[in-house]
CSV table of C-alpha atoms in Angstrom, one decimal:
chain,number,residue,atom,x,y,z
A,14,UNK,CA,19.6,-86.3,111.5
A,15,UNK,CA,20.2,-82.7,111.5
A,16,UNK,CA,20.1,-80.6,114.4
A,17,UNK,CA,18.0,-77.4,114.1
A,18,UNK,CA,20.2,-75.2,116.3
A,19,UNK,CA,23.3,-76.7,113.8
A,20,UNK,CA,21.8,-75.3,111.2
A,21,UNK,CA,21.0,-71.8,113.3
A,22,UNK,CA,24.8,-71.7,114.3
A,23,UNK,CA,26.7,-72.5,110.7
A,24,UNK,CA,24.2,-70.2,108.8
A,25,UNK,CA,21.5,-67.9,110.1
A,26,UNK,CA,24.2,-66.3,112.5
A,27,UNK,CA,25.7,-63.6,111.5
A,28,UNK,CA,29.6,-63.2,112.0
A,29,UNK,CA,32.0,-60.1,112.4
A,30,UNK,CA,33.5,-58.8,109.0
A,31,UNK,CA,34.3,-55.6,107.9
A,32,UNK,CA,32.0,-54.0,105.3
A,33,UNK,CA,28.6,-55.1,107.1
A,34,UNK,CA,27.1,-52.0,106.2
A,35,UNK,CA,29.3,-51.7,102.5
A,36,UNK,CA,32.1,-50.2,101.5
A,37,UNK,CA,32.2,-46.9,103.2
A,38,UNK,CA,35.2,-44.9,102.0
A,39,UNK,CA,32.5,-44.3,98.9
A,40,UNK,CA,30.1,-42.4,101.1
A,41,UNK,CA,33.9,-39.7,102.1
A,42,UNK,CA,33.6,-36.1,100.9
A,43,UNK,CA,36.7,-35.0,102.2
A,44,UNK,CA,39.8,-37.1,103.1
A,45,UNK,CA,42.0,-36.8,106.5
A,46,UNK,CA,45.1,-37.1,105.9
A,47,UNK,CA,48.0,-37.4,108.9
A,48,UNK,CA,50.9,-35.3,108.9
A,49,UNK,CA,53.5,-38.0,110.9
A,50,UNK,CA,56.1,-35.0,111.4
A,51,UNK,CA,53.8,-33.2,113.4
A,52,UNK,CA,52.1,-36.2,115.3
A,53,UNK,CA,52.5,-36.6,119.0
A,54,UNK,CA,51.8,-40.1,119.3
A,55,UNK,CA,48.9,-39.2,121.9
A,56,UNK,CA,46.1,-41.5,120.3
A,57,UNK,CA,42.9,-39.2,120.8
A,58,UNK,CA,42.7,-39.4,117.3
A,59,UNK,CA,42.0,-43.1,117.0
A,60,UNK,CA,40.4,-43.5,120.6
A,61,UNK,CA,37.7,-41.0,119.2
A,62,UNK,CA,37.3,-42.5,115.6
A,63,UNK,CA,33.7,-43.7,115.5
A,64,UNK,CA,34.6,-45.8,112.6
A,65,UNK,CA,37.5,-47.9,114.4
A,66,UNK,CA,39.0,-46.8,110.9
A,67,UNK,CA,42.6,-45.6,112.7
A,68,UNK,CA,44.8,-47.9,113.9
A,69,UNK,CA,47.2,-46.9,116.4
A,70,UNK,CA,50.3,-49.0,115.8
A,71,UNK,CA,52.9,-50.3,118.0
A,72,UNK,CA,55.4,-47.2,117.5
A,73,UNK,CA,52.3,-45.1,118.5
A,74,UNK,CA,51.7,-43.7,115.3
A,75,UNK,CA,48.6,-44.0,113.5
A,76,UNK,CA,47.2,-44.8,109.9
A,77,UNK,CA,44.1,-44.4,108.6
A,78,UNK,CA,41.6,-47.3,106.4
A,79,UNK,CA,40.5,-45.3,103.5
A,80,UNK,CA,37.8,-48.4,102.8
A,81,UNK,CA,35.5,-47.3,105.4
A,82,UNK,CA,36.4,-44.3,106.4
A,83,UNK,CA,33.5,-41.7,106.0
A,84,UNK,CA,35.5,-38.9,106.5
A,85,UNK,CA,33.5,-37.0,109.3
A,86,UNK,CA,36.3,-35.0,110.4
A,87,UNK,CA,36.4,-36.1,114.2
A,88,UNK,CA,39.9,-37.2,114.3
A,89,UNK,CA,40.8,-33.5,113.5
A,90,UNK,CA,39.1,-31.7,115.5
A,91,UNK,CA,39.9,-33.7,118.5
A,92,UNK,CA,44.0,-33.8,117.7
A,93,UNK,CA,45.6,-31.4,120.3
A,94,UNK,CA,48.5,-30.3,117.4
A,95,UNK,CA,46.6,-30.0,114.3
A,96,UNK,CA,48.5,-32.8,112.5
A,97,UNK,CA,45.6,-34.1,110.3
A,98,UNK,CA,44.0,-32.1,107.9
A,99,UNK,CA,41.2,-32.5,105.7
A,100,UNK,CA,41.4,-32.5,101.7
A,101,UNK,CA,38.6,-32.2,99.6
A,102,UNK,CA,37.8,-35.9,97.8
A,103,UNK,CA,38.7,-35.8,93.6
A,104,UNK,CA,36.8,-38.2,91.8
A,105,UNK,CA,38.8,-38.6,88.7
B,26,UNK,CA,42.0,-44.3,136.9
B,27,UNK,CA,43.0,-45.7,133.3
B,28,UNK,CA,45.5,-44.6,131.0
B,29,UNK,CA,46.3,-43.9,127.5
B,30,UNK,CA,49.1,-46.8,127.6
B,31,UNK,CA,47.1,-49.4,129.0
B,32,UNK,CA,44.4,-48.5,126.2
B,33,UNK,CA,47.1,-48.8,123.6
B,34,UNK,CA,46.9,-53.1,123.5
B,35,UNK,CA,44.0,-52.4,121.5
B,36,UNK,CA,45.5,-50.2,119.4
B,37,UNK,CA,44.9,-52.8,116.1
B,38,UNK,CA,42.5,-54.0,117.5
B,39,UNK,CA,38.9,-53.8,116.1
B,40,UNK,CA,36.6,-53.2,118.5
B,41,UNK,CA,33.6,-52.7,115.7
B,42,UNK,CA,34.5,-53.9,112.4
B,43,UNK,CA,34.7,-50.6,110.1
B,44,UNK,CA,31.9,-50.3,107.2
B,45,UNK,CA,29.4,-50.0,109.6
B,46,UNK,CA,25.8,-48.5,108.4
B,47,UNK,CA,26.1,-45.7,110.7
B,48,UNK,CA,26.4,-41.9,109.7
B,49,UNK,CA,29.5,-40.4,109.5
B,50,UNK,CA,30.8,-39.4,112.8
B,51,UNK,CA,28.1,-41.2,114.8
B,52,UNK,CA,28.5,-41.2,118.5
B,53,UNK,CA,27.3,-44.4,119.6
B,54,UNK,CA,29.9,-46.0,117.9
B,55,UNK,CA,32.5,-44.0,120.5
B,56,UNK,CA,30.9,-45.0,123.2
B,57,UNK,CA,30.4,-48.7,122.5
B,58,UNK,CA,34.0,-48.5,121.1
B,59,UNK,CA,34.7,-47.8,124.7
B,60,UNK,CA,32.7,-49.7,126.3
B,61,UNK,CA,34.1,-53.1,124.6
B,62,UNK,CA,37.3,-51.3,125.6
B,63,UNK,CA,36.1,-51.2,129.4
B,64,UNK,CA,35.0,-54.8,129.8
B,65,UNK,CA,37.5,-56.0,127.5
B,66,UNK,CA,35.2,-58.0,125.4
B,67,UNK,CA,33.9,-60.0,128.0
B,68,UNK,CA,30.0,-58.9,127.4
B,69,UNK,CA,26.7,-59.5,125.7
B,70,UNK,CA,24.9,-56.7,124.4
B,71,UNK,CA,21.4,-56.2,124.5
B,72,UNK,CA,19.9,-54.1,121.9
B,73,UNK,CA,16.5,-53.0,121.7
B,74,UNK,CA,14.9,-51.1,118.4
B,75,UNK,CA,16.8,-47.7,117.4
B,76,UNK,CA,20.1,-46.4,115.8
B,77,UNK,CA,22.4,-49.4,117.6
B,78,UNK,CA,20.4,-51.9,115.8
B,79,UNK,CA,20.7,-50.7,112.2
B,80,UNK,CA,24.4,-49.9,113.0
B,81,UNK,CA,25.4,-53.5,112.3
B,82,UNK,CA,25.2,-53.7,108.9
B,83,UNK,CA,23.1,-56.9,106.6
B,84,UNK,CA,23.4,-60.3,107.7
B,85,UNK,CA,25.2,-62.5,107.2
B,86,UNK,CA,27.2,-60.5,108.3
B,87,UNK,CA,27.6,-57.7,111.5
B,88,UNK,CA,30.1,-55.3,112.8
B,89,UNK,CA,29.5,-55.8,116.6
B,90,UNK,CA,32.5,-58.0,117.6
B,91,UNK,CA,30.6,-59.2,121.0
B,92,UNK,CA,27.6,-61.6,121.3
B,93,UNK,CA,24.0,-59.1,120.5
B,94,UNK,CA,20.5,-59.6,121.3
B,95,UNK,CA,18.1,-57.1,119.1
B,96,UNK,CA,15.0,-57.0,121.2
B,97,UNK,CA,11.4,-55.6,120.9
B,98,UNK,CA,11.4,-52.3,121.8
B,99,UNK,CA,10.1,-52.3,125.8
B,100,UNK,CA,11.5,-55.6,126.2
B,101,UNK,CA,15.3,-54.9,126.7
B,102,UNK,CA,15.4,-54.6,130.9
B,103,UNK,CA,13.4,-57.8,131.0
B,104,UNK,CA,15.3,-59.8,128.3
B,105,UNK,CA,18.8,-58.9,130.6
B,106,UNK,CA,17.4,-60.1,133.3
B,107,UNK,CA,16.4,-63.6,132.1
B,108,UNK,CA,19.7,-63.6,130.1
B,109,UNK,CA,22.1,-62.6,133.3
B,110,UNK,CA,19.9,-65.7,135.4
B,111,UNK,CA,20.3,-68.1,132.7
B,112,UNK,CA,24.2,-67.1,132.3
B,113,UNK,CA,24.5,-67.6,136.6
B,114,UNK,CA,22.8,-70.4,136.5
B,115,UNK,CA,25.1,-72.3,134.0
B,116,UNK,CA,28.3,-70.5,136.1
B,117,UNK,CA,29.3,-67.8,133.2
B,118,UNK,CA,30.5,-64.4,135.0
B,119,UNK,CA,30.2,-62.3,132.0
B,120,UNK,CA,28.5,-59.1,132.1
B,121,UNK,CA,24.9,-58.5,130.3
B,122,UNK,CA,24.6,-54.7,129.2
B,123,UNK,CA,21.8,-53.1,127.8
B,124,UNK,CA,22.5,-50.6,125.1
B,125,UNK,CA,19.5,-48.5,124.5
B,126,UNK,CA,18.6,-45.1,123.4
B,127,UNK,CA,16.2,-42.6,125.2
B,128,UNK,CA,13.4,-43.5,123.7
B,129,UNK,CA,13.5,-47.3,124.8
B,130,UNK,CA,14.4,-46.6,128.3
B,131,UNK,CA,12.9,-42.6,129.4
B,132,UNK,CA,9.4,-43.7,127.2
B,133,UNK,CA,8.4,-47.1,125.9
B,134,UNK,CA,10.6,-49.5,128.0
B,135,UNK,CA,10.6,-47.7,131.2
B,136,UNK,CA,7.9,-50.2,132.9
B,137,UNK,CA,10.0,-52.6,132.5
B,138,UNK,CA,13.3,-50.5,133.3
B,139,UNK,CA,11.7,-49.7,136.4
B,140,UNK,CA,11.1,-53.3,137.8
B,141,UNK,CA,14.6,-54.5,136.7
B,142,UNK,CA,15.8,-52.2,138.7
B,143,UNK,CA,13.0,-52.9,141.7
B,144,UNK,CA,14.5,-56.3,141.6
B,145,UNK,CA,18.1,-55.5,141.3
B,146,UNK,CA,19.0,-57.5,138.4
B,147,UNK,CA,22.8,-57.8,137.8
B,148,UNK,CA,22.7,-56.3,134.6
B,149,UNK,CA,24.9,-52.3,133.6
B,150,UNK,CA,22.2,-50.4,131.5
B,151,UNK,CA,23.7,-47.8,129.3
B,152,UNK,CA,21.0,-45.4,127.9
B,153,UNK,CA,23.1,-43.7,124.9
B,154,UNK,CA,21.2,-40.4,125.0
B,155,UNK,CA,20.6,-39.1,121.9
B,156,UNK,CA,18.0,-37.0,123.0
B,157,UNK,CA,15.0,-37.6,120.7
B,158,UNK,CA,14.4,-40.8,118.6
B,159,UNK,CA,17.1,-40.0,115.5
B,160,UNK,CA,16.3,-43.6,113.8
B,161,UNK,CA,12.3,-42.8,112.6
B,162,UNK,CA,13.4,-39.7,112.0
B,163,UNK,CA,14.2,-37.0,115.1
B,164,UNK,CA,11.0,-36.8,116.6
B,165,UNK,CA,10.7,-35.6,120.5
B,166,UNK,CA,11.6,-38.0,123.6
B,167,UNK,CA,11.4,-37.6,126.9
B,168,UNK,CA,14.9,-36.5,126.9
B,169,UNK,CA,15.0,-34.2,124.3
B,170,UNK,CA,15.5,-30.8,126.0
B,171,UNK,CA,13.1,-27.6,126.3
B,172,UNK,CA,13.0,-25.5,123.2
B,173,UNK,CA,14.6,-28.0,121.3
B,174,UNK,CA,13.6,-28.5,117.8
B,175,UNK,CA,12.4,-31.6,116.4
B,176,UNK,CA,10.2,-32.9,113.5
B,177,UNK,CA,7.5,-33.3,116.5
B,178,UNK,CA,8.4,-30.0,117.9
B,179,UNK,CA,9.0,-27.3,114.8
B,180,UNK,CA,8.4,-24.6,117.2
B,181,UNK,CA,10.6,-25.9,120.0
B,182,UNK,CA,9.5,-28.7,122.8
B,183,UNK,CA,7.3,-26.9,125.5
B,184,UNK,CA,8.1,-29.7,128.0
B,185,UNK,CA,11.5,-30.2,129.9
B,186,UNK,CA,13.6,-32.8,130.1
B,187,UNK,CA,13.2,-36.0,132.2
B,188,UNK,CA,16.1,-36.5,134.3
B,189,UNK,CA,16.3,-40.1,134.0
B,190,UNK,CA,19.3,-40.6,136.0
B,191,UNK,CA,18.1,-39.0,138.9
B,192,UNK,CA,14.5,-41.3,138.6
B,193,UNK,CA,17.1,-44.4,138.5
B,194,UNK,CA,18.6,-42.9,141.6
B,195,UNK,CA,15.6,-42.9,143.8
B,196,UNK,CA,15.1,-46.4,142.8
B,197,UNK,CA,17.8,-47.4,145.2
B,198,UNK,CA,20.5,-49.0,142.8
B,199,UNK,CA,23.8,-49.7,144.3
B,200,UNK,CA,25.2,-47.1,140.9
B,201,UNK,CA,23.9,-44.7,139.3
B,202,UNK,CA,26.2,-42.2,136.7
B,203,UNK,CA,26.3,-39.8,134.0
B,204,UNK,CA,29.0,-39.7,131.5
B,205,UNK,CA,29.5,-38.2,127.9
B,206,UNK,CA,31.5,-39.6,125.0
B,207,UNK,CA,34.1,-36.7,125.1
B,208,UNK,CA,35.4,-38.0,128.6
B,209,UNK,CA,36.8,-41.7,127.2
B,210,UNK,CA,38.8,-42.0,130.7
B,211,UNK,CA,36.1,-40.9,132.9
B,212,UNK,CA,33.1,-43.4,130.7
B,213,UNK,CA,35.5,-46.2,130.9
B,214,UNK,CA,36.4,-46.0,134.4
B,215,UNK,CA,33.1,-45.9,135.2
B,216,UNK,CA,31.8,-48.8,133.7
B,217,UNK,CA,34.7,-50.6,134.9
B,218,UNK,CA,33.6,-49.6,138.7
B,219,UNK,CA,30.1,-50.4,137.6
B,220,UNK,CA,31.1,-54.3,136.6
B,221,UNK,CA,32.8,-55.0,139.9
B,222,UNK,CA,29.6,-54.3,141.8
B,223,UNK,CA,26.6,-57.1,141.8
B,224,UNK,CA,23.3,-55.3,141.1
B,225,UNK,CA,21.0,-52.9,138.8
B,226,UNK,CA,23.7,-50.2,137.3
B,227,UNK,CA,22.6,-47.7,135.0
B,228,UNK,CA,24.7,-45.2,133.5
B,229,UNK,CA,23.6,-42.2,131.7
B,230,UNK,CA,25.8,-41.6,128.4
B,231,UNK,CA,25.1,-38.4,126.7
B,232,UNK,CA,26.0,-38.8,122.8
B,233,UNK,CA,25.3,-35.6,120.6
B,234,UNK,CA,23.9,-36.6,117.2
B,235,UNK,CA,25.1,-34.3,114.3
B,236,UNK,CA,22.0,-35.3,111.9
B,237,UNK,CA,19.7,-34.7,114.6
B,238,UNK,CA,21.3,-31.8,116.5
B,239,UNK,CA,22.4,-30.5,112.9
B,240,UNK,CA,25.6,-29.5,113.3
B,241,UNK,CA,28.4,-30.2,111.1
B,242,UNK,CA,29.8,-34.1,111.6
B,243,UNK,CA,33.2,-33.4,112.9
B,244,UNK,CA,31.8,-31.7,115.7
B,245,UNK,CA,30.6,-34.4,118.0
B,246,UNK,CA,33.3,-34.5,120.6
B,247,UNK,CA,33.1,-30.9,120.6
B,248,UNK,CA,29.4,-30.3,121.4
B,249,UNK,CA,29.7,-32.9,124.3
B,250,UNK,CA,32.9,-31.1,125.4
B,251,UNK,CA,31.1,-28.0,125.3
B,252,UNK,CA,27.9,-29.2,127.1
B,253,UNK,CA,30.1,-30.5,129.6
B,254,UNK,CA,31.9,-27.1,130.2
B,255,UNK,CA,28.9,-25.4,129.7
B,256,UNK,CA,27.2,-26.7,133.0
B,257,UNK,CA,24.5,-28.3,130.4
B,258,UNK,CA,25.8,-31.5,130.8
B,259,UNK,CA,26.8,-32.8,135.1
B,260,UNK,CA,28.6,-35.8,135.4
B,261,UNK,CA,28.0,-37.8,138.5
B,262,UNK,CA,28.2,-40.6,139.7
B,263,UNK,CA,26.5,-42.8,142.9
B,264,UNK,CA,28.5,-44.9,144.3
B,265,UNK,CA,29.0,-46.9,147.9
B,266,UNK,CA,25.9,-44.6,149.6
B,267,UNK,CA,27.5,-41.3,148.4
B,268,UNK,CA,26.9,-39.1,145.5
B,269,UNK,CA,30.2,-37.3,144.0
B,270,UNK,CA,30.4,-35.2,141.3
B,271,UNK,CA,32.7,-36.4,138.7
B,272,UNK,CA,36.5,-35.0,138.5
B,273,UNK,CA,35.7,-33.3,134.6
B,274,UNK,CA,32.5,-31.4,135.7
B,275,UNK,CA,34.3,-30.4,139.5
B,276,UNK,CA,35.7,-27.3,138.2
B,277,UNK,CA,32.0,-25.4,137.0
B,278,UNK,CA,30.5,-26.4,140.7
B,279,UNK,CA,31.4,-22.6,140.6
B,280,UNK,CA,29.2,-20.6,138.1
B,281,UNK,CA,31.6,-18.5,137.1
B,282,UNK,CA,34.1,-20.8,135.6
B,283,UNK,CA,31.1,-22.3,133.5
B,284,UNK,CA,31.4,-21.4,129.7
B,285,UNK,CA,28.7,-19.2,128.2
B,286,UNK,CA,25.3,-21.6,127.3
B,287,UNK,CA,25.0,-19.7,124.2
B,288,UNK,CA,28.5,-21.5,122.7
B,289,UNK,CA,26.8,-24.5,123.2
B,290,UNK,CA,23.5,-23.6,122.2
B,291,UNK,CA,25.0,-21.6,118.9
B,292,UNK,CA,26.8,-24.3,117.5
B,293,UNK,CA,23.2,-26.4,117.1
B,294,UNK,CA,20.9,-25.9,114.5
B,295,UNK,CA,18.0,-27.3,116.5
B,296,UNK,CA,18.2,-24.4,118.5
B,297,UNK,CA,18.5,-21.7,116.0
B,298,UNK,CA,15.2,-20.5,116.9
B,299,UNK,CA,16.0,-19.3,120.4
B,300,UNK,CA,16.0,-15.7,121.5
B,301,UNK,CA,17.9,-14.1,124.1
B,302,UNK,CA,15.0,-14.8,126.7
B,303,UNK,CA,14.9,-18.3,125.8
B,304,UNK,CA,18.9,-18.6,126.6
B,305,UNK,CA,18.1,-16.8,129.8
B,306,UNK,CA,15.7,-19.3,130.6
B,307,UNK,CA,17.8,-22.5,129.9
B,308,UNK,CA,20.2,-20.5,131.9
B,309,UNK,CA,18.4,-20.3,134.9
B,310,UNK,CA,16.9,-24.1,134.5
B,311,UNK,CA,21.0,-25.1,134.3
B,312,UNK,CA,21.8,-23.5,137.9
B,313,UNK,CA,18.3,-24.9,138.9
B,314,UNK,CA,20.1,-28.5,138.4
B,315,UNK,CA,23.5,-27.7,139.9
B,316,UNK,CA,21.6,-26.3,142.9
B,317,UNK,CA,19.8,-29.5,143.1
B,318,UNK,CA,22.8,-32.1,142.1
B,319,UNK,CA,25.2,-29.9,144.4
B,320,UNK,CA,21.9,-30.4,147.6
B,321,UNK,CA,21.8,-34.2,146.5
B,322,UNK,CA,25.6,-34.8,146.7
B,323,UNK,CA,25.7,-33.0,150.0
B,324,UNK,CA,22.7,-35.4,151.3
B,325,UNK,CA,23.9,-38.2,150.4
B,326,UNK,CA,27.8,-37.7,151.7
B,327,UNK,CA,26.2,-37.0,155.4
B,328,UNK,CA,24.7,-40.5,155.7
């Protein structure tokens, strides 16, 4: 005897994992890339990502997931010393 | 007040799983992003029909890390309130937050918005305000704002906006605030007051949409910045009987320290249509508000 809500649990409902919506770094026109001489350690940059692509490690500096990030450019606007900057994408 | 440090034990943390279907540089992701960070995962969301429920991606899989509800459109008030009675009644103390755009609370689910809050339900409803309904396609809410161009409106909205915070304030809810996704510290703390209350709290989260808005992606925190600093944008908040104005909009009480409109309204391509007379209008309909907000506050902090 099976249990309906069994069933329900182990395979209708759906689980965290990255890549829900695909792989996103596909969708990136231009890439940000962090300049770790000039970074400040402040952490705007990954408190603003909408992406949750930045991680902001234990020595307070930050790298970015070039998977899914979609390259929208927030982190550098919102970086109060200019230490990310955008590159254009090369498909090769 | 939080800080920067404290928020840095989620610094690997992921709050939403990355590869989500949103656009680039979406701002409903921020702000959930920091609400998760607020109640520190302790919550179950409650989504009704718009952007937040295509954001999670294709089952089987989903990039909201917390237990979610996707709801009928008007249903979302109602669903929290059976979910938050079921959750007390079995002795869980987690929070139940509704997450819905401006179309599901100003328009099609205010009925039942309305009575939650008549009956004080112990829910926090967060309307992310996007101000027009960007999923179908940017047509006109109640919240989008006078002159405002949308697929509905081509020649600009003739109606103003609906002030929903202030109609949630009238309703006698033990909180009522406004807060933007450019202010992290002030939308965290906020929530954070909001869960240690019992009650009906509604906070209203203004989140500028760069397809909708059309302006360039990486200019989201900006805009809400700038409509802060502006005077377009008041953060509030109602709390214990008295209304305060929030420490990041203090300083433009006084006109003169407000930023020009037009920076805000210049950077927008949904307004690209406005003349000079129109920005003189918006103008006066911003100091119109202060007056009113700046009456309120005084009111309130008497009694």
């Amino acid at each position: 005897m099976i249990k309906v809500s069994s069933i329900y649990v182990k395979y209708l409902l759906s689980r965290p994992a990255m890549g829900a919506g695909g792989k996103t770094g596909t969708w990136r026109v231009r890439k940000p890339i962090v300049n770790l001489d000039k970074c400040i350690k402040c952490g705007l940059c990954w408190l603003y990502c909408p992406e949750n692509a930045i991680d902001w490690l234990e020595d307070k500096t930050v790298t970015i997931d070039y998977d899914y990030c979609k390259g929208c450019g927030i982190c550098v606007d919102v970086c109060p010393v200019k230490a990310i900057s955008m590159i254009d994408e090369r498909v090769v | 007040m939080v800080t920067m440090s404290e928020l840095h034990k989620y610094g690997r943390t992921k709050l939403i799983m990355p590869g989500t279907a949103a656009c680039p540089g979406c701002p409903l992701q921020i702000g959930l992003r920091q609400l998760i960070m607020a109640l520190e995962g302790k919550l179950t969301l409650v989504i009704p029909a718009g952007c937040s429920s295509v954001i999670p991606g294709a089952a089987p899989y989903t990039s909201f890390t917390v237990p979610v509800m996707h709801v009928p459109f008007a249903s979302s008030p109602s669903v929290a309130s059976g979910l938050v009675r079921a959750l007390r009644a079995r002795g869980v103390d987690g929070h139940v937050v509704v997450w819905a755009g401006d179309g599901a609370t100003a328009d099609i689910g205010f009925a039942a918005l309305s009575g939650a809050a008549y009956r004080n339900e112990d829910i926090i409803y967060i309307l992310a305000d996007n101000e027009a309904y960007m999923n179908t396609g940017i047509q006109a809410s109640g919240t989008t704002p006078k002159k405002a161009w949308t697929t509905t409106s081509p020649r600009g909205k003739a109606e103003d906006k609906k002030d929903v915070a202030l109609i949630m304030l009238m309703h006698k809810v033990p909180y009522v605030a406004t807060a933007s996704i450019a202010y992290p510290i002030d939308f965290i703390d906020k929530v954070r007051r909001a869960a240690s209350i019992r009650g009906f709290k509604f906070i209203h989260l203004h989140a500028p949409c760069p397809p909708g808005w059309k302006f360039p992606d990486d200019y989201t925190v900006k805009v809400a910045r700038l409509a802060v600093e502006t005077g377009m944008w008041i953060l509030w908040e109602y709390y214990q009987g008295k209304l305060t104005i929030s420490p990041p909009s203090a300083p433009y009480r006084d006109k003169q320290r407000r930023k020009p409109i037009e920076e805000y309204i210049r950077i927008q391509g949904r307004f690209a249509q406005l003349s000079k007379d129109d920005v003189r209008e918006i103008e006066a309909m911003v100091d119109q508000e202060w007056g009113v907000l700046m009456r309120l506050a005084n009111i309130f902090n008497i009694s």
